[in-house]
Amino acid sequence: MSKRNSQAAKSAARERLRQERERQAKRDKVKRQSIVAASIVGVLAIAGGISYAVVQMNEPSKWEKAADAKVTAPANTSGKNGTTVTLGESKSDNVVHLYEDPRCPGCASFEQGIGEAVNKGMEDGTYKLSFTIGTFLDGNLGGEGSKNALSALGAALNVSPEAFIDYKTALYSAEYHPEESTDEFAKDDYLIKVANSVDALKDNKKFQDAVEKGTYDAWAVKMGDSFQKAEGVESTPTVKINDKVIETPSTDAEWQKALKDAGVTK
C-alpha cells in the first residue's frame, strides 16, 4: 500500500512538472510574440512619424497656397486681379502714385511726415491717389508681415476707401509701426488691434473675419507681384506724379513744390 502510493505520488509530481513546463513555454512564447509585436509597432510608428514629417515638410505654406488660389479682389479695385487701386474723385487727369511696403520704415517716416498732406490733395480733388503695395521685405527679412498686412489692407479697402486710407495711416503710425526686423504684422490679432483705432473698422466683424480667414491673401500675393513689375521702382517709398518718379519729399513744403514742378494744380 505504501509502496504503490509512493509511486503514484512520483508520477503525479512528474505530470505537474510537465504541465508547468508547458505553461511556462506558452508564457515565454506569448512574451516573445509581444516583444516582436511591440517592436513592429514601434518601427511602424517611427516610419509613420517620418512619413508624416516628410508630408508636412512638403505641404505648401499658407502663402504658397494663396499664390495658386482664386483671387477675391476687394471692393474699390479694378484691373486684372483687382491690383489697380486708384482713389479720389478728381476731375483732372493728375495721378499721384505711391509705392510702399507695409514693413518699410522709410514708408512709415514718409506717412508720418507728409501722409496727411498727400491724402488731402486727393480729398480736395487736386489729383487721384493710386497705390501699389509690395511685400518684398518678407523675402529680404524673413517672415510674412508685409503680405499679412497687405491682406488686411484689402479687407479695409473692401469696407471703404476711407477705411483703407485711415487704416494705412494707423499701420504706419509711430504708435503701431513695428521695427523693420520684427514681424508683428504677421499676427492677425495685432492687425485687428490696430484696426480698432480706426472708426470704420473698430469691432467690425466682417473686417475681422476677412483678416482671420485670409480672404484677401491671394489678392495680396498678386498685388505684391504687380509691385515687382512696376517700372522705375527700385525702393520704397517711391512716388510718381503722372507716371514720373520724383525725389521723395519729406516736408509739406517739398511736397507742394513737387506738385508745382509737375504742373499739378487744383
PDB file of C-alpha atoms in Angstrom:
ATOM      1  CA  MET A   1       0.000   0.000   0.000  1.00  0.00           C
ATOM      2  CA  SER A   2       2.612   2.411   0.972  1.00  0.00           C
ATOM      3  CA  LYS A   3       4.820   1.460  -1.974  1.00  0.00           C
ATOM      4  CA  ARG A   4       2.032   1.869  -4.510  1.00  0.00           C
ATOM      5  CA  ASN A   5       1.072   5.247  -3.044  1.00  0.00           C
ATOM      6  CA  SER A   6       4.684   6.478  -3.296  1.00  0.00           C
ATOM      7  CA  GLN A   7       4.915   5.550  -6.968  1.00  0.00           C
ATOM      8  CA  ALA A   8       1.642   7.270  -7.725  1.00  0.00           C
ATOM      9  CA  ALA A   9       2.867  10.383  -5.946  1.00  0.00           C
ATOM     10  CA  LYS A  10       6.016  10.420  -8.037  1.00  0.00           C
ATOM     11  CA  SER A  11       4.019  10.062 -11.247  1.00  0.00           C
ATOM     12  CA  ALA A  12       1.699  12.848 -10.203  1.00  0.00           C
ATOM     13  CA  ALA A  13       4.667  15.074  -9.416  1.00  0.00           C
ATOM     14  CA  ARG A  14       6.230  14.392 -12.808  1.00  0.00           C
ATOM     15  CA  GLU A  15       2.921  15.213 -14.512  1.00  0.00           C
ATOM     16  CA  ARG A  16       2.587  18.519 -12.605  1.00  0.00           C
ATOM     17  CA  LEU A  17       6.166  19.403 -13.564  1.00  0.00           C
ATOM     18  CA  ARG A  18       5.469  18.606 -17.216  1.00  0.00           C
ATOM     19  CA  GLN A  19       2.326  20.741 -17.185  1.00  0.00           C
ATOM     20  CA  GLU A  20       4.172  23.617 -15.508  1.00  0.00           C
ATOM     21  CA  ARG A  21       6.912  23.446 -18.143  1.00  0.00           C
ATOM     22  CA  GLU A  22       4.296  23.578 -20.887  1.00  0.00           C
ATOM     23  CA  ARG A  23       2.616  26.574 -19.245  1.00  0.00           C
ATOM     24  CA  GLN A  24       5.985  28.328 -18.872  1.00  0.00           C
ATOM     25  CA  ALA A  25       6.820  27.568 -22.506  1.00  0.00           C
ATOM     26  CA  LYS A  26       3.497  29.093 -23.557  1.00  0.00           C
ATOM     27  CA  ARG A  27       4.130  32.172 -21.390  1.00  0.00           C
ATOM     28  CA  ASP A  28       7.610  32.567 -22.899  1.00  0.00           C
ATOM     29  CA  LYS A  29       6.161  32.249 -26.400  1.00  0.00           C
ATOM     30  CA  VAL A  30       3.484  34.883 -25.701  1.00  0.00           C
ATOM     31  CA  LYS A  31       6.152  37.168 -24.216  1.00  0.00           C
ATOM     32  CA  ARG A  32       8.359  36.793 -27.303  1.00  0.00           C
ATOM     33  CA  GLN A  33       5.395  37.462 -29.574  1.00  0.00           C
ATOM     34  CA  SER A  34       4.522  40.561 -27.543  1.00  0.00           C
ATOM     35  CA  ILE A  35       8.065  41.865 -27.801  1.00  0.00           C
ATOM     36  CA  VAL A  36       8.136  41.274 -31.550  1.00  0.00           C
ATOM     37  CA  ALA A  37       4.720  42.911 -31.965  1.00  0.00           C
ATOM     38  CA  ALA A  38       5.778  45.900 -29.889  1.00  0.00           C
ATOM     39  CA  SER A  39       8.952  46.223 -31.931  1.00  0.00           C
ATOM     40  CA  ILE A  40       6.942  46.134 -35.157  1.00  0.00           C
ATOM     41  CA  VAL A  41       4.536  48.756 -33.813  1.00  0.00           C
ATOM     42  CA  GLY A  42       7.492  50.894 -32.773  1.00  0.00           C
ATOM     43  CA  VAL A  43       9.090  50.613 -36.188  1.00  0.00           C
ATOM     44  CA  LEU A  44       5.779  51.417 -37.876  1.00  0.00           C
ATOM     45  CA  ALA A  45       5.264  54.372 -35.536  1.00  0.00           C
ATOM     46  CA  ILE A  46       8.712  55.718 -36.341  1.00  0.00           C
ATOM     47  CA  ALA A  47       8.141  55.161 -40.042  1.00  0.00           C
ATOM     48  CA  GLY A  48       4.737  56.785 -39.764  1.00  0.00           C
ATOM     49  CA  GLY A  49       6.236  59.729 -37.903  1.00  0.00           C
ATOM     50  CA  ILE A  50       8.916  60.139 -40.525  1.00  0.00           C
ATOM     51  CA  SER A  51       6.326  59.879 -43.284  1.00  0.00           C
ATOM     52  CA  TYR A  52       4.159  62.488 -41.560  1.00  0.00           C
ATOM     53  CA  ALA A  53       7.140  64.796 -41.125  1.00  0.00           C
ATOM     54  CA  VAL A  54       8.033  64.404 -44.796  1.00  0.00           C
ATOM     55  CA  VAL A  55       4.449  65.151 -45.797  1.00  0.00           C
ATOM     56  CA  GLN A  56       4.424  68.213 -43.541  1.00  0.00           C
ATOM     57  CA  MET A  57       7.719  69.414 -44.986  1.00  0.00           C
ATOM     58  CA  ASN A  58       6.323  69.075 -48.493  1.00  0.00           C
ATOM     59  CA  GLU A  59       2.994  70.686 -47.605  1.00  0.00           C
ATOM     60  CA  PRO A  60       2.687  74.097 -49.314  1.00  0.00           C
ATOM     61  CA  SER A  61       2.748  77.082 -46.971  1.00  0.00           C
ATOM     62  CA  LYS A  62      -0.230  79.361 -46.494  1.00  0.00           C
ATOM     63  CA  TRP A  63       1.190  81.868 -48.946  1.00  0.00           C
ATOM     64  CA  GLU A  64       2.208  79.245 -51.495  1.00  0.00           C
ATOM     65  CA  LYS A  65      -1.394  78.069 -51.447  1.00  0.00           C
ATOM     66  CA  ALA A  66      -2.571  81.677 -51.787  1.00  0.00           C
ATOM     67  CA  ALA A  67      -0.386  82.124 -54.875  1.00  0.00           C
ATOM     68  CA  ASP A  68      -2.371  79.397 -56.624  1.00  0.00           C
ATOM     69  CA  ALA A  69      -5.775  80.255 -55.182  1.00  0.00           C
ATOM     70  CA  LYS A  70      -8.606  82.063 -56.900  1.00  0.00           C
ATOM     71  CA  VAL A  71      -8.372  85.791 -56.217  1.00  0.00           C
ATOM     72  CA  THR A  72     -11.076  87.546 -54.268  1.00  0.00           C
ATOM     73  CA  ALA A  73     -10.486  91.215 -55.014  1.00  0.00           C
ATOM     74  CA  PRO A  74     -11.660  93.859 -52.541  1.00  0.00           C
ATOM     75  CA  ALA A  75     -14.278  96.395 -53.487  1.00  0.00           C
ATOM     76  CA  ASN A  76     -12.921  99.698 -54.818  1.00  0.00           C
ATOM     77  CA  THR A  77     -10.318  97.996 -57.016  1.00  0.00           C
ATOM     78  CA  SER A  78     -10.070  97.449 -60.751  1.00  0.00           C
ATOM     79  CA  GLY A  79      -7.846  95.810 -63.360  1.00  0.00           C
ATOM     80  CA  LYS A  80      -6.625  92.236 -63.515  1.00  0.00           C
ATOM     81  CA  ASN A  81      -6.939  90.570 -60.089  1.00  0.00           C
ATOM     82  CA  GLY A  82      -8.013  93.906 -58.638  1.00  0.00           C
ATOM     83  CA  THR A  83      -4.438  95.145 -58.313  1.00  0.00           C
ATOM     84  CA  THR A  84      -5.284  98.662 -59.515  1.00  0.00           C
ATOM     85  CA  VAL A  85      -6.211 100.835 -56.559  1.00  0.00           C
ATOM     86  CA  THR A  86      -6.962 104.428 -57.514  1.00  0.00           C
ATOM     87  CA  LEU A  87      -8.949 106.575 -55.116  1.00  0.00           C
ATOM     88  CA  GLY A  88     -10.463 110.031 -55.266  1.00  0.00           C
ATOM     89  CA  GLU A  89     -12.988 111.960 -57.316  1.00  0.00           C
ATOM     90  CA  SER A  90     -10.669 114.417 -59.051  1.00  0.00           C
ATOM     91  CA  LYS A  91     -11.943 115.630 -62.407  1.00  0.00           C
ATOM     92  CA  SER A  92      -8.370 116.225 -63.546  1.00  0.00           C
ATOM     93  CA  ASP A  93      -6.101 113.651 -65.137  1.00  0.00           C
ATOM     94  CA  ASN A  94      -3.495 114.106 -62.428  1.00  0.00           C
ATOM     95  CA  VAL A  95      -2.493 110.970 -60.535  1.00  0.00           C
ATOM     96  CA  VAL A  96      -0.117 110.616 -57.610  1.00  0.00           C
ATOM     97  CA  HIS A  97       1.089 107.017 -57.326  1.00  0.00           C
ATOM     98  CA  LEU A  98       2.627 105.673 -54.121  1.00  0.00           C
ATOM     99  CA  TYR A  99       4.730 102.514 -53.968  1.00  0.00           C
ATOM    100  CA  GLU A 100       5.169 101.221 -50.432  1.00  0.00           C
ATOM    101  CA  ASP A 101       5.767  98.086 -48.346  1.00  0.00           C
ATOM    102  CA  PRO A 102       3.916  97.704 -45.016  1.00  0.00           C
ATOM    103  CA  ARG A 103       7.088  96.794 -43.078  1.00  0.00           C
ATOM    104  CA  CYS A 104       9.172  99.589 -44.624  1.00  0.00           C
ATOM    105  CA  PRO A 105      10.479 102.097 -42.016  1.00  0.00           C
ATOM    106  CA  GLY A 106      11.075 104.716 -44.722  1.00  0.00           C
ATOM    107  CA  CYS A 107       7.409 104.430 -45.718  1.00  0.00           C
ATOM    108  CA  ALA A 108       6.433 104.919 -42.085  1.00  0.00           C
ATOM    109  CA  SER A 109       8.561 108.075 -41.914  1.00  0.00           C
ATOM    110  CA  PHE A 110       7.054 109.302 -45.187  1.00  0.00           C
ATOM    111  CA  GLU A 111       3.488 108.692 -43.995  1.00  0.00           C
ATOM    112  CA  GLN A 112       4.124 110.254 -40.601  1.00  0.00           C
ATOM    113  CA  GLY A 113       5.772 113.281 -42.226  1.00  0.00           C
ATOM    114  CA  ILE A 114       3.589 114.198 -45.193  1.00  0.00           C
ATOM    115  CA  GLY A 115       0.960 111.481 -45.433  1.00  0.00           C
ATOM    116  CA  GLU A 116      -1.759 113.859 -44.312  1.00  0.00           C
ATOM    117  CA  ALA A 117      -0.810 116.430 -46.987  1.00  0.00           C
ATOM    118  CA  VAL A 118      -0.747 113.740 -49.693  1.00  0.00           C
ATOM    119  CA  ASN A 119      -4.167 112.447 -48.650  1.00  0.00           C
ATOM    120  CA  LYS A 120      -5.583 115.984 -48.509  1.00  0.00           C
ATOM    121  CA  GLY A 121      -4.683 116.608 -52.167  1.00  0.00           C
ATOM    122  CA  MET A 122      -6.735 113.552 -53.084  1.00  0.00           C
ATOM    123  CA  GLU A 123      -9.612 114.541 -50.836  1.00  0.00           C
ATOM    124  CA  ASP A 124      -9.877 118.079 -52.203  1.00  0.00           C
ATOM    125  CA  GLY A 125      -9.810 116.859 -55.811  1.00  0.00           C
ATOM    126  CA  THR A 126      -6.348 118.073 -56.857  1.00  0.00           C
ATOM    127  CA  TYR A 127      -5.423 114.573 -58.030  1.00  0.00           C
ATOM    128  CA  LYS A 128      -6.341 110.950 -57.723  1.00  0.00           C
ATOM    129  CA  LEU A 129      -4.241 108.807 -55.443  1.00  0.00           C
ATOM    130  CA  SER A 130      -3.061 105.393 -56.598  1.00  0.00           C
ATOM    131  CA  PHE A 131      -1.356 102.652 -54.595  1.00  0.00           C
ATOM    132  CA  THR A 132       0.837  99.682 -55.423  1.00  0.00           C
ATOM    133  CA  ILE A 133       1.920  97.883 -52.294  1.00  0.00           C
ATOM    134  CA  GLY A 134       4.813  95.446 -52.255  1.00  0.00           C
ATOM    135  CA  THR A 135       5.806  92.607 -49.959  1.00  0.00           C
ATOM    136  CA  PHE A 136       9.488  92.236 -50.836  1.00  0.00           C
ATOM    137  CA  LEU A 137      10.637  92.863 -47.259  1.00  0.00           C
ATOM    138  CA  ASP A 138       9.225  89.492 -46.234  1.00  0.00           C
ATOM    139  CA  GLY A 139      11.727  87.941 -48.609  1.00  0.00           C
ATOM    140  CA  ASN A 140      14.565  90.203 -47.526  1.00  0.00           C
ATOM    141  CA  LEU A 141      13.989  89.928 -43.791  1.00  0.00           C
ATOM    142  CA  GLY A 142      12.085  86.682 -43.417  1.00  0.00           C
ATOM    143  CA  GLY A 143       8.528  86.417 -42.205  1.00  0.00           C
ATOM    144  CA  GLU A 144       5.144  87.258 -43.666  1.00  0.00           C
ATOM    145  CA  GLY A 145       4.163  90.567 -42.064  1.00  0.00           C
ATOM    146  CA  SER A 146       4.085  92.558 -45.298  1.00  0.00           C
ATOM    147  CA  LYS A 147       1.806  90.043 -47.024  1.00  0.00           C
ATOM    148  CA  ASN A 148      -0.430  89.693 -43.993  1.00  0.00           C
ATOM    149  CA  ALA A 149      -0.753  93.459 -43.520  1.00  0.00           C
ATOM    150  CA  LEU A 150      -1.483  93.885 -47.229  1.00  0.00           C
ATOM    151  CA  SER A 151      -4.229  91.269 -46.982  1.00  0.00           C
ATOM    152  CA  ALA A 152      -5.691  93.213 -44.036  1.00  0.00           C
ATOM    153  CA  LEU A 153      -5.474  96.430 -46.063  1.00  0.00           C
ATOM    154  CA  GLY A 154      -7.531  94.628 -48.704  1.00  0.00           C
ATOM    155  CA  ALA A 155     -10.132  93.876 -46.048  1.00  0.00           C
ATOM    156  CA  ALA A 156     -10.177  97.563 -45.084  1.00  0.00           C
ATOM    157  CA  LEU A 157     -10.466  98.628 -48.718  1.00  0.00           C
ATOM    158  CA  ASN A 158     -13.436  96.320 -49.065  1.00  0.00           C
ATOM    159  CA  VAL A 159     -15.124  98.323 -46.298  1.00  0.00           C
ATOM    160  CA  SER A 160     -14.475 101.720 -47.930  1.00  0.00           C
ATOM    161  CA  PRO A 161     -11.706 103.866 -49.441  1.00  0.00           C
ATOM    162  CA  GLU A 162     -11.768 105.988 -46.286  1.00  0.00           C
ATOM    163  CA  ALA A 163     -11.261 102.917 -44.090  1.00  0.00           C
ATOM    164  CA  PHE A 164      -8.312 101.900 -46.266  1.00  0.00           C
ATOM    165  CA  ILE A 165      -6.645 105.310 -46.003  1.00  0.00           C
ATOM    166  CA  ASP A 166      -7.200 105.573 -42.247  1.00  0.00           C
ATOM    167  CA  TYR A 167      -6.020 102.017 -41.626  1.00  0.00           C
ATOM    168  CA  LYS A 168      -2.889 102.508 -43.727  1.00  0.00           C
ATOM    169  CA  THR A 169      -2.171 105.669 -41.742  1.00  0.00           C
ATOM    170  CA  ALA A 170      -2.579 103.745 -38.487  1.00  0.00           C
ATOM    171  CA  LEU A 171      -0.310 100.891 -39.616  1.00  0.00           C
ATOM    172  CA  TYR A 172       2.440 103.394 -40.468  1.00  0.00           C
ATOM    173  CA  SER A 173       1.939 105.484 -37.324  1.00  0.00           C
ATOM    174  CA  ALA A 174       4.647 105.877 -34.688  1.00  0.00           C
ATOM    175  CA  GLU A 175       2.367 104.106 -32.219  1.00  0.00           C
ATOM    176  CA  TYR A 176       1.802 100.941 -34.222  1.00  0.00           C
ATOM    177  CA  HIS A 177       4.508 100.539 -36.845  1.00  0.00           C
ATOM    178  CA  PRO A 178       6.979  97.894 -35.637  1.00  0.00           C
ATOM    179  CA  GLU A 179      10.709  97.748 -36.119  1.00  0.00           C
ATOM    180  CA  GLU A 180      11.656  96.523 -39.590  1.00  0.00           C
ATOM    181  CA  SER A 181      13.343  93.430 -38.168  1.00  0.00           C
ATOM    182  CA  THR A 182      10.283  92.301 -36.216  1.00  0.00           C
ATOM    183  CA  ASP A 183       7.269  90.651 -37.766  1.00  0.00           C
ATOM    184  CA  GLU A 184       4.365  91.967 -35.706  1.00  0.00           C
ATOM    185  CA  PHE A 185       2.204  92.366 -38.799  1.00  0.00           C
ATOM    186  CA  ALA A 186       2.289  88.579 -39.233  1.00  0.00           C
ATOM    187  CA  LYS A 187      -0.075  88.367 -36.230  1.00  0.00           C
ATOM    188  CA  ASP A 188      -3.761  88.722 -37.073  1.00  0.00           C
ATOM    189  CA  ASP A 189      -4.590  89.854 -33.546  1.00  0.00           C
ATOM    190  CA  TYR A 190      -2.088  92.714 -33.859  1.00  0.00           C
ATOM    191  CA  LEU A 191      -3.579  93.848 -37.164  1.00  0.00           C
ATOM    192  CA  ILE A 192      -7.041  93.769 -35.595  1.00  0.00           C
ATOM    193  CA  LYS A 193      -5.731  95.725 -32.601  1.00  0.00           C
ATOM    194  CA  VAL A 194      -4.502  98.459 -34.955  1.00  0.00           C
ATOM    195  CA  ALA A 195      -7.810  98.372 -36.852  1.00  0.00           C
ATOM    196  CA  ASN A 196      -9.703  99.046 -33.628  1.00  0.00           C
ATOM    197  CA  SER A 197      -8.122 102.524 -33.632  1.00  0.00           C
ATOM    198  CA  VAL A 198      -9.991 103.259 -36.900  1.00  0.00           C
ATOM    199  CA  ASP A 199     -13.652 104.223 -36.501  1.00  0.00           C
ATOM    200  CA  ALA A 200     -14.875 102.354 -39.578  1.00  0.00           C
ATOM    201  CA  LEU A 201     -13.061  99.168 -38.552  1.00  0.00           C
ATOM    202  CA  LYS A 202     -13.489  99.151 -34.785  1.00  0.00           C
ATOM    203  CA  ASP A 203     -15.181  95.900 -33.751  1.00  0.00           C
ATOM    204  CA  ASN A 204     -16.069  95.375 -37.411  1.00  0.00           C
ATOM    205  CA  LYS A 205     -16.830  91.646 -37.505  1.00  0.00           C
ATOM    206  CA  LYS A 206     -16.796  91.421 -41.298  1.00  0.00           C
ATOM    207  CA  PHE A 207     -13.357  93.023 -41.439  1.00  0.00           C
ATOM    208  CA  GLN A 208     -12.019  90.820 -38.642  1.00  0.00           C
ATOM    209  CA  ASP A 209     -13.328  87.642 -40.277  1.00  0.00           C
ATOM    210  CA  ALA A 210     -11.624  88.601 -43.544  1.00  0.00           C
ATOM    211  CA  VAL A 211      -8.326  89.119 -41.734  1.00  0.00           C
ATOM    212  CA  GLU A 212      -8.517  85.864 -39.791  1.00  0.00           C
ATOM    213  CA  LYS A 213      -9.726  83.774 -42.730  1.00  0.00           C
ATOM    214  CA  GLY A 214      -7.236  85.299 -45.169  1.00  0.00           C
ATOM    215  CA  THR A 215      -9.998  86.335 -47.580  1.00  0.00           C
ATOM    216  CA  TYR A 216      -7.653  88.662 -49.458  1.00  0.00           C
ATOM    217  CA  ASP A 217      -4.430  86.630 -49.171  1.00  0.00           C
ATOM    218  CA  ALA A 218      -4.442  85.682 -52.868  1.00  0.00           C
ATOM    219  CA  TRP A 219      -5.091  89.331 -53.772  1.00  0.00           C
ATOM    220  CA  ALA A 220      -2.145  90.383 -51.590  1.00  0.00           C
ATOM    221  CA  VAL A 221       0.136  87.955 -53.436  1.00  0.00           C
ATOM    222  CA  LYS A 222      -0.985  89.331 -56.805  1.00  0.00           C
ATOM    223  CA  MET A 223      -0.533  92.911 -55.612  1.00  0.00           C
ATOM    224  CA  GLY A 224       2.991  92.024 -54.464  1.00  0.00           C
ATOM    225  CA  ASP A 225       3.686  90.577 -57.918  1.00  0.00           C
ATOM    226  CA  SER A 226       2.388  93.778 -59.505  1.00  0.00           C
ATOM    227  CA  PHE A 227       4.801  95.804 -57.381  1.00  0.00           C
ATOM    228  CA  GLN A 228       7.731  93.710 -58.610  1.00  0.00           C
ATOM    229  CA  LYS A 229       6.802  94.522 -62.206  1.00  0.00           C
ATOM    230  CA  ALA A 230       6.481  98.287 -61.639  1.00  0.00           C
ATOM    231  CA  GLU A 231       8.793 100.310 -63.883  1.00  0.00           C
ATOM    232  CA  GLY A 232      11.251 102.691 -62.281  1.00  0.00           C
ATOM    233  CA  VAL A 233      10.571 101.446 -58.746  1.00  0.00           C
ATOM    234  CA  GLU A 234      13.728 100.278 -57.019  1.00  0.00           C
ATOM    235  CA  SER A 235      12.954 101.050 -53.381  1.00  0.00           C
ATOM    236  CA  THR A 236      10.220 102.166 -51.035  1.00  0.00           C
ATOM    237  CA  PRO A 237       8.751 104.626 -50.706  1.00  0.00           C
ATOM    238  CA  THR A 238       8.674 105.642 -54.351  1.00  0.00           C
ATOM    239  CA  VAL A 239       6.429 108.463 -55.506  1.00  0.00           C
ATOM    240  CA  LYS A 240       5.311 109.076 -59.060  1.00  0.00           C
ATOM    241  CA  ILE A 241       3.402 112.104 -60.264  1.00  0.00           C
ATOM    242  CA  ASN A 242       1.717 111.433 -63.577  1.00  0.00           C
ATOM    243  CA  ASP A 243       3.923 108.353 -64.129  1.00  0.00           C
ATOM    244  CA  LYS A 244       7.161 110.223 -63.442  1.00  0.00           C
ATOM    245  CA  VAL A 245       9.300 109.231 -60.447  1.00  0.00           C
ATOM    246  CA  ILE A 246      10.129 112.213 -58.242  1.00  0.00           C
ATOM    247  CA  GLU A 247      12.603 112.655 -55.414  1.00  0.00           C
ATOM    248  CA  THR A 248      10.726 111.558 -52.324  1.00  0.00           C
ATOM    249  CA  PRO A 249       9.729 114.672 -50.350  1.00  0.00           C
ATOM    250  CA  SER A 250       9.998 114.750 -46.575  1.00  0.00           C
ATOM    251  CA  THR A 251       8.208 118.008 -45.747  1.00  0.00           C
ATOM    252  CA  ASP A 252       4.967 119.670 -46.784  1.00  0.00           C
ATOM    253  CA  ALA A 253       6.946 122.427 -48.473  1.00  0.00           C
ATOM    254  CA  GLU A 254       8.871 119.901 -50.570  1.00  0.00           C
ATOM    255  CA  TRP A 255       5.633 118.150 -51.449  1.00  0.00           C
ATOM    256  CA  GLN A 256       3.943 121.339 -52.603  1.00  0.00           C
ATOM    257  CA  LYS A 257       6.999 122.232 -54.681  1.00  0.00           C
ATOM    258  CA  ALA A 258       6.972 118.758 -56.285  1.00  0.00           C
ATOM    259  CA  LEU A 259       3.323 119.221 -57.254  1.00  0.00           C
ATOM    260  CA  LYS A 260       4.002 122.676 -58.643  1.00  0.00           C
ATOM    261  CA  ASP A 261       7.007 121.464 -60.653  1.00  0.00           C
ATOM    262  CA  ALA A 262       4.801 118.717 -62.105  1.00  0.00           C
ATOM    263  CA  GLY A 263       2.143 121.264 -63.061  1.00  0.00           C
ATOM    264  CA  VAL A 264      -0.403 119.784 -60.679  1.00  0.00           C
ATOM    265  CA  THR A 265      -2.936 122.314 -59.516  1.00  0.00           C
ATOM    266  CA  LYS A 266      -6.499 122.043 -58.371  1.00  0.00           C
TER     267      LYS A 266
END
